[in-house]
CSV table of C-alpha atoms and ligand atoms in Angstrom, one decimal:
chain,number,residue,atom,x,y,z
A,1,MET,CA,124.1,-110.8,-42.2
A,2,ASN,CA,125.0,-114.1,-43.9
A,3,ASN,CA,127.8,-114.8,-41.3
A,4,LEU,CA,125.6,-113.8,-38.4
A,5,THR,CA,124.2,-117.2,-37.7
A,6,THR,CA,122.7,-117.3,-34.2
A,7,ILE,CA,119.3,-116.1,-33.2
A,8,LYS,CA,120.8,-113.6,-30.8
A,9,ALA,CA,123.2,-112.1,-33.4
A,10,VAL,CA,120.5,-112.0,-36.2
A,11,LEU,CA,118.1,-110.2,-33.8
A,12,GLU,CA,120.7,-107.6,-32.7
A,13,ASP,CA,121.6,-106.8,-36.3
A,14,ALA,CA,118.0,-106.5,-37.4
A,15,THR,CA,117.0,-104.4,-34.4
A,16,CYS,CA,119.9,-101.9,-35.2
A,17,ARG,CA,118.8,-101.7,-38.8
A,18,LEU,CA,115.1,-101.2,-37.9
A,19,ASP,CA,115.8,-98.6,-35.3
A,20,ALA,CA,115.8,-95.7,-37.7
A,21,SER,CA,112.3,-96.6,-39.2
A,22,SER,CA,110.3,-98.3,-36.5
A,23,ASP,CA,109.6,-97.4,-32.9
A,24,SER,CA,109.2,-100.9,-32.0
A,25,ALA,CA,112.5,-102.3,-33.7
A,26,ARG,CA,113.3,-105.1,-31.3
A,27,LEU,CA,109.7,-106.3,-31.1
A,28,ASP,CA,109.4,-106.2,-34.9
A,29,ALA,CA,112.6,-108.1,-35.4
A,30,GLU,CA,111.5,-110.8,-32.8
A,31,LEU,CA,108.1,-111.2,-34.4
A,32,LEU,CA,109.6,-111.5,-37.9
A,33,LEU,CA,112.1,-114.1,-36.8
A,34,ALA,CA,109.6,-116.1,-34.8
A,35,ARG,CA,107.3,-116.1,-37.8
A,36,THR,CA,110.2,-117.2,-40.1
A,37,ILE,CA,111.1,-120.2,-38.0
A,38,ASP,CA,107.5,-120.8,-37.2
A,39,MET,CA,108.0,-120.8,-33.4
A,40,PRO,CA,106.5,-118.6,-30.6
A,41,ARG,CA,108.5,-115.5,-29.7
A,42,SER,CA,109.4,-117.1,-26.3
A,43,TYR,CA,111.5,-119.7,-28.2
A,44,LEU,CA,113.9,-116.9,-29.2
A,45,PHE,CA,114.5,-115.9,-25.6
A,46,ALA,CA,115.0,-119.5,-24.6
A,47,HIS,CA,117.5,-120.3,-27.4
A,48,PRO,CA,119.6,-117.2,-28.2
A,49,GLU,CA,122.7,-119.2,-29.2
A,50,GLU,CA,120.9,-121.5,-31.6
A,51,PRO,CA,122.4,-121.4,-35.1
A,52,LEU,CA,120.3,-120.4,-38.1
A,53,ASP,CA,120.9,-121.9,-41.5
A,54,GLU,CA,121.4,-119.9,-44.7
A,55,THR,CA,117.9,-120.5,-46.0
A,56,THR,CA,116.3,-119.3,-42.8
A,57,VAL,CA,118.5,-116.2,-42.7
A,58,SER,CA,117.7,-115.4,-46.2
A,59,ARG,CA,113.9,-115.8,-45.7
A,60,PHE,CA,114.2,-113.6,-42.6
A,61,ARG,CA,116.1,-111.0,-44.6
A,62,GLU,CA,113.3,-110.9,-47.2
A,63,ALA,CA,110.7,-110.1,-44.4
A,64,LEU,CA,113.1,-107.6,-42.8
A,65,ASP,CA,113.6,-105.8,-46.1
A,66,ARG,CA,109.8,-105.4,-46.5
A,67,ARG,CA,109.6,-103.9,-43.0
A,68,LEU,CA,112.6,-101.6,-43.7
A,69,ALA,CA,110.7,-100.3,-46.8
A,70,GLY,CA,107.9,-99.3,-44.5
A,71,GLU,CA,105.4,-102.1,-45.0
A,72,PRO,CA,103.3,-102.6,-41.8
A,73,MET,CA,104.0,-105.7,-39.8
A,74,ALA,CA,100.4,-106.8,-40.4
A,75,TYR,CA,100.9,-107.1,-44.1
A,76,ILE,CA,104.1,-109.1,-43.7
A,77,SER,CA,102.5,-111.5,-41.2
A,78,GLY,CA,99.1,-111.4,-42.9
A,79,THR,CA,97.2,-110.9,-39.7
A,80,ARG,CA,96.3,-108.3,-37.1
A,81,GLU,CA,94.7,-108.7,-33.8
A,82,PHE,CA,91.5,-106.6,-33.2
A,83,TRP,CA,89.1,-107.0,-30.3
A,84,SER,CA,91.1,-110.1,-29.4
A,85,LEU,CA,90.2,-111.6,-32.8
A,86,GLU,CA,92.9,-112.6,-35.2
A,87,LEU,CA,92.0,-111.0,-38.5
A,88,MET,CA,93.5,-111.7,-41.9
A,89,VAL,CA,94.6,-108.5,-43.6
A,90,THR,CA,95.9,-107.9,-47.1
A,91,PRO,CA,97.0,-104.7,-49.0
A,92,ALA,CA,93.3,-104.4,-50.1
A,93,THR,CA,92.3,-103.7,-46.5
A,94,LEU,CA,93.2,-101.1,-44.0
A,95,VAL,CA,95.1,-102.5,-41.0
A,96,PRO,CA,92.6,-102.2,-38.2
A,97,ARG,CA,93.7,-99.7,-35.6
A,98,PRO,CA,93.4,-100.0,-31.8
A,99,GLU,CA,91.4,-96.8,-31.5
A,100,THR,CA,88.7,-98.3,-33.6
A,101,GLU,CA,88.1,-100.7,-30.7
A,102,LEU,CA,86.5,-97.7,-28.9
A,103,LEU,CA,84.0,-97.5,-31.7
A,104,VAL,CA,83.1,-101.2,-31.0
A,105,ASP,CA,83.0,-100.6,-27.3
A,106,LEU,CA,80.6,-97.6,-27.6
A,107,ALA,CA,78.4,-99.5,-30.0
A,108,LEU,CA,78.2,-102.5,-27.6
A,109,ARG,CA,77.2,-100.3,-24.8
A,110,GLU,CA,74.0,-99.5,-26.7
A,111,ILE,CA,73.2,-102.9,-28.3
A,112,PRO,CA,71.0,-105.0,-26.0
A,113,ARG,CA,72.3,-108.5,-25.5
A,114,ARG,CA,68.9,-110.1,-25.9
A,115,ALA,CA,67.4,-108.1,-28.7
A,116,GLU,CA,67.6,-109.0,-32.4
A,117,TRP,CA,69.1,-105.7,-33.6
A,118,ARG,CA,70.0,-104.9,-37.2
A,119,ILE,CA,73.3,-103.1,-37.4
A,120,LEU,CA,75.1,-101.7,-40.4
A,121,ASP,CA,78.8,-101.2,-40.8
A,122,LEU,CA,79.8,-98.9,-43.7
A,123,GLY,CA,83.3,-99.4,-45.2
A,124,THR,CA,84.0,-102.6,-43.4
A,125,GLY,CA,87.5,-103.3,-44.8
A,126,SER,CA,88.8,-106.4,-43.2
A,127,GLY,CA,85.4,-106.7,-41.4
A,128,ALA,CA,87.0,-105.7,-38.1
A,129,ILE,CA,84.1,-103.7,-36.7
A,130,ALA,CA,81.2,-105.8,-38.1
A,131,ILE,CA,82.8,-109.1,-37.0
A,132,ALA,CA,83.6,-107.8,-33.4
A,133,ILE,CA,80.1,-106.6,-33.0
A,134,ALA,CA,78.5,-109.7,-34.5
A,135,LYS,CA,80.6,-112.0,-32.2
A,136,GLU,CA,79.6,-110.0,-29.1
A,137,ARG,CA,76.0,-109.8,-30.0
A,138,PRO,CA,75.1,-113.2,-31.5
A,139,LEU,CA,71.4,-112.4,-31.7
A,140,SER,CA,72.0,-109.3,-33.8
A,141,SER,CA,72.3,-109.3,-37.6
A,142,VAL,CA,75.2,-107.2,-38.9
A,143,THR,CA,75.3,-106.0,-42.5
A,144,ALA,CA,78.6,-104.7,-43.8
A,145,THR,CA,79.4,-103.0,-47.0
A,146,ASP,CA,82.5,-101.8,-48.9
A,147,VAL,CA,83.2,-100.5,-52.3
A,148,SER,CA,86.2,-102.8,-52.6
A,149,ALA,CA,85.2,-106.3,-53.7
A,150,GLU,CA,88.7,-107.5,-52.8
A,151,ALA,CA,88.4,-106.2,-49.2
A,152,LEU,CA,85.1,-107.8,-48.9
A,153,GLU,CA,86.5,-111.2,-49.9
A,154,VAL,CA,89.0,-110.8,-46.9
A,155,ALA,CA,86.1,-109.8,-44.6
A,156,ARG,CA,84.1,-112.8,-45.6
A,157,GLU,CA,87.0,-115.1,-45.1
A,158,ASN,CA,87.6,-113.6,-41.6
A,159,ALA,CA,83.9,-114.1,-40.6
A,160,ARG,CA,84.1,-117.7,-41.9
A,161,GLN,CA,87.4,-118.5,-40.1
A,162,LEU,CA,86.2,-116.9,-36.9
A,163,ASP,CA,82.9,-118.7,-37.1
A,164,VAL,CA,80.7,-115.6,-37.0
A,165,PRO,CA,77.5,-116.5,-39.0
A,166,ASN,CA,75.4,-113.4,-38.2
A,167,VAL,CA,77.2,-111.0,-40.5
A,168,GLU,CA,76.5,-110.5,-44.3
A,169,PHE,CA,78.8,-108.6,-46.6
A,170,ILE,CA,77.5,-106.5,-49.6
A,171,ALA,CA,79.6,-104.7,-52.1
A,172,GLY,CA,78.7,-101.2,-53.2
A,173,ASP,CA,79.0,-97.5,-52.7
A,174,TRP,CA,78.2,-96.5,-49.1
A,175,THR,CA,74.5,-96.9,-48.4
A,176,GLY,CA,73.6,-97.9,-52.0
A,177,PRO,CA,73.6,-101.7,-51.4
A,178,VAL,CA,71.1,-101.4,-48.5
A,179,CYS,CA,68.8,-98.7,-49.9
A,180,GLY,CA,65.2,-99.2,-48.6
A,181,ARG,CA,66.3,-101.3,-45.5
A,182,THR,CA,66.3,-100.0,-41.9
A,183,PHE,CA,68.7,-100.6,-39.1
A,184,ASN,CA,68.8,-100.0,-35.3
A,185,MET,CA,72.4,-98.6,-35.5
A,186,ILE,CA,74.9,-97.6,-38.1
A,187,VAL,CA,78.7,-97.6,-37.4
A,188,SER,CA,81.5,-96.5,-39.7
A,189,ASN,CA,85.2,-95.9,-39.8
A,190,PRO,CA,85.2,-94.1,-43.1
A,191,PRO,CA,88.3,-92.6,-44.9
A,192,TYR,CA,88.9,-89.2,-43.2
A,193,VAL,CA,92.5,-88.2,-44.0
A,194,ARG,CA,93.0,-84.9,-46.0
A,195,SER,CA,94.4,-85.7,-49.4
A,196,ASP,CA,97.4,-83.5,-48.7
A,197,ASP,CA,98.1,-84.7,-45.2
A,198,ALA,CA,101.9,-85.4,-44.7
A,199,ALA,CA,101.0,-88.4,-42.6
A,200,LEU,CA,100.0,-90.3,-45.8
A,201,ASP,CA,103.7,-90.8,-46.6
A,202,ALA,CA,104.0,-93.2,-43.7
A,203,LEU,CA,100.8,-95.0,-44.8
A,204,HIS,CA,101.9,-95.6,-48.4
A,205,CYS,CA,101.2,-99.4,-48.2
A,206,GLU,CA,97.6,-99.0,-47.3
A,207,PRO,CA,94.8,-98.3,-49.9
A,208,ARG,CA,94.4,-94.6,-50.6
A,209,SER,CA,90.7,-95.2,-51.0
A,210,ALA,CA,90.6,-96.5,-47.4
A,211,LEU,CA,92.3,-93.4,-46.1
A,212,CYS,CA,91.7,-90.3,-48.1
A,213,ALA,CA,88.5,-88.3,-48.3
A,214,GLY,CA,89.1,-85.1,-50.3
A,215,ALA,CA,90.7,-81.8,-49.4
A,216,ASP,CA,89.4,-81.5,-45.9
A,217,GLY,CA,89.1,-85.3,-45.2
A,218,LEU,CA,85.2,-85.0,-44.8
A,219,ASP,CA,83.9,-86.2,-48.2
A,220,ALA,CA,82.9,-89.6,-46.9
A,221,ILE,CA,81.5,-88.2,-43.6
A,222,ARG,CA,79.3,-85.7,-45.5
A,223,ILE,CA,77.8,-88.6,-47.5
A,224,LEU,CA,77.1,-90.7,-44.4
A,225,ALA,CA,75.6,-87.6,-42.6
A,226,ARG,CA,73.3,-87.1,-45.7
A,227,ASP,CA,72.3,-90.7,-46.3
A,228,CYS,CA,72.2,-92.6,-43.0
A,229,GLY,CA,69.2,-90.9,-41.5
A,230,ALA,CA,66.8,-92.6,-44.0
A,231,LEU,CA,68.2,-96.0,-43.0
A,232,LEU,CA,67.8,-95.7,-39.2
A,233,GLU,CA,64.9,-96.4,-37.0
A,234,PRO,CA,63.7,-93.4,-35.1
A,235,GLY,CA,66.2,-92.8,-32.1
A,236,GLY,CA,68.8,-94.9,-33.8
A,237,ALA,CA,72.4,-93.9,-33.4
A,238,LEU,CA,75.1,-93.3,-36.0
A,239,LEU,CA,78.7,-93.7,-34.8
A,240,ILE,CA,81.5,-92.4,-36.8
A,241,GLU,CA,85.3,-92.5,-36.3
A,242,HIS,CA,87.2,-89.4,-37.5
A,243,GLY,CA,90.4,-87.5,-37.0
A,244,ALA,CA,91.3,-85.8,-33.7
A,245,GLU,CA,91.1,-82.4,-35.3
A,246,GLN,CA,87.7,-83.0,-37.0
A,247,ARG,CA,85.5,-82.9,-33.9
A,248,GLU,CA,83.9,-79.5,-34.7
A,249,SER,CA,83.5,-80.0,-38.4
A,250,VAL,CA,82.0,-83.5,-38.1
A,251,ALA,CA,79.5,-82.1,-35.5
A,252,ALA,CA,78.7,-79.2,-37.8
A,253,VAL,CA,78.1,-81.5,-40.8
A,254,LEU,CA,75.9,-83.8,-38.8
A,255,ARG,CA,73.7,-80.9,-37.4
A,256,GLU,CA,73.4,-79.5,-40.9
A,257,HIS,CA,71.8,-82.8,-41.9
A,258,GLY,CA,69.3,-82.8,-39.0
A,259,TRP,CA,71.1,-85.1,-36.5
A,260,SER,CA,70.4,-84.7,-32.8
A,261,ASP,CA,72.3,-85.5,-29.6
A,262,VAL,CA,75.6,-85.0,-31.3
A,263,ALA,CA,78.4,-86.1,-28.8
A,264,CYS,CA,82.1,-86.8,-29.2
A,265,HIS,CA,84.1,-89.3,-27.3
A,266,ALA,CA,87.8,-89.4,-26.6
A,267,ASP,CA,89.9,-92.3,-27.6
A,268,TYR,CA,92.3,-94.1,-25.1
A,269,ALA,CA,94.9,-91.4,-25.8
A,270,GLY,CA,92.3,-88.7,-24.8
A,271,LEU,CA,91.8,-87.5,-28.3
A,272,PRO,CA,88.3,-86.7,-29.7
A,273,ARG,CA,87.8,-89.5,-32.2
A,274,ILE,CA,84.3,-90.9,-32.3
A,275,THR,CA,81.1,-88.9,-32.7
A,276,VAL,CA,77.7,-90.3,-32.0
A,277,ALA,CA,74.6,-88.8,-33.4
A,278,ARG,CA,70.9,-89.8,-33.2
A,279,ARG,CA,68.0,-89.8,-35.6
A,280,ASP,CA,64.9,-88.1,-34.2
B,1,SAM,N1,86.2,-100.6,-41.1
B,1,SAM,C1,87.5,-101.0,-41.3
B,1,SAM,C2,88.4,-100.7,-40.1
B,1,SAM,O1,88.0,-100.0,-39.3
B,1,SAM,O2,89.5,-101.3,-40.0
B,1,SAM,C3,88.1,-100.2,-42.6
B,1,SAM,C4,88.1,-98.8,-42.4
B,1,SAM,S1,88.9,-97.9,-43.8
B,1,SAM,C5,89.4,-96.5,-42.9
B,1,SAM,C6,87.6,-97.3,-44.8
B,1,SAM,C7,86.9,-98.4,-45.7
B,1,SAM,O3,85.9,-97.7,-46.5
B,1,SAM,C8,87.9,-99.0,-46.7
B,1,SAM,O4,87.7,-100.4,-46.5
B,1,SAM,C9,87.4,-98.6,-48.0
B,1,SAM,O5,87.5,-99.5,-49.0
B,1,SAM,C10,85.9,-98.2,-47.8
B,1,SAM,N2,85.3,-97.3,-48.7
B,1,SAM,C11,85.9,-96.2,-49.3
B,1,SAM,N3,85.1,-95.6,-50.2
B,1,SAM,C12,83.9,-96.3,-50.1
B,1,SAM,C13,82.7,-96.1,-50.7
B,1,SAM,N4,82.4,-95.2,-51.6
B,1,SAM,N5,81.6,-97.0,-50.4
B,1,SAM,C14,81.9,-97.9,-49.4
B,1,SAM,N6,83.0,-98.2,-48.8
B,1,SAM,C15,84.1,-97.4,-49.1
B,2,LIG,N1,93.4,-93.8,-38.4
B,2,LIG,C1,93.9,-93.9,-39.6
B,2,LIG,C2,95.4,-93.2,-39.7
B,2,LIG,O1,96.2,-93.8,-39.1
B,2,LIG,C3,93.0,-93.3,-40.7
B,2,LIG,C4,92.0,-94.2,-41.0
B,2,LIG,C5,90.9,-93.6,-41.7
B,2,LIG,O2,91.0,-92.7,-42.5
B,2,LIG,N2,89.7,-94.0,-41.3
B,2,LIG,O3,95.5,-92.1,-40.0
């Protein structure tokens, strides 16, 4: 690539190389180059013939190599947009997924704008769900936990940068850090991938502890079904994200632990991905 020195040529070459491993090859190449030259993407379209110096080309190639090795764009750029918020992400945090926005949407439909609700987000990662809810409902107090102290550092920094004061972060194992407290609602996108799922190969850069939950992917959900009831006000809802093929098993686990009104919601692709259950 050293002798490909214009924006257009570099982009064409990179798109070609990315084609085999990314279904958004051209976009990835543009985003990586825009970031390398610290310009908006539109600059690339306006200046296709602009020459690039050796240093720029070699910095771009470093980023391209990371992408070719399967690293998510979000880790290379260090950010991911979620609920229109620019969140910092690191390899200690899962990259927030668009379908998780449905969980936020369903939660917001229930949280009154003018009430001071206490909301708990278990396994907060980058803080995506907790921060989005706290931002949309400034009168509420959101508590977010994670077993990873490193992830919580990122989440805290995200809340600080986005100027969201009504969220607190506590390290610990699931409900352990909030034992004895009560909430009006609990939300969680826990790990739910089966430990032998072939899809994990493509997710090798993200923390296993954020993705995997035992042989059937339900280990974390079983813990939440068992322990969350004691933390909810009567009538309070538990909202859990899960895999598309887990609808029945999640409902069964919840009913086994005495939850009522168990209902599953489809994501934007029409797949059953969020289950809501209620404490009597
Ligand atoms: N809520 C974030 C999101 O939606 O982008 C992250 C979700 S990620 C699928 C699951 C999170 O659960 C990870 O951040 C992981 O560290 C956390 N986790 C795993 N085991 C845990 C445990 N025993 N207690 C608390 N959190 C845990
Ligand atoms: N939705 C993630 C995936 O891409 C899994 C996240 C999780 O386990 N909560 O498979």
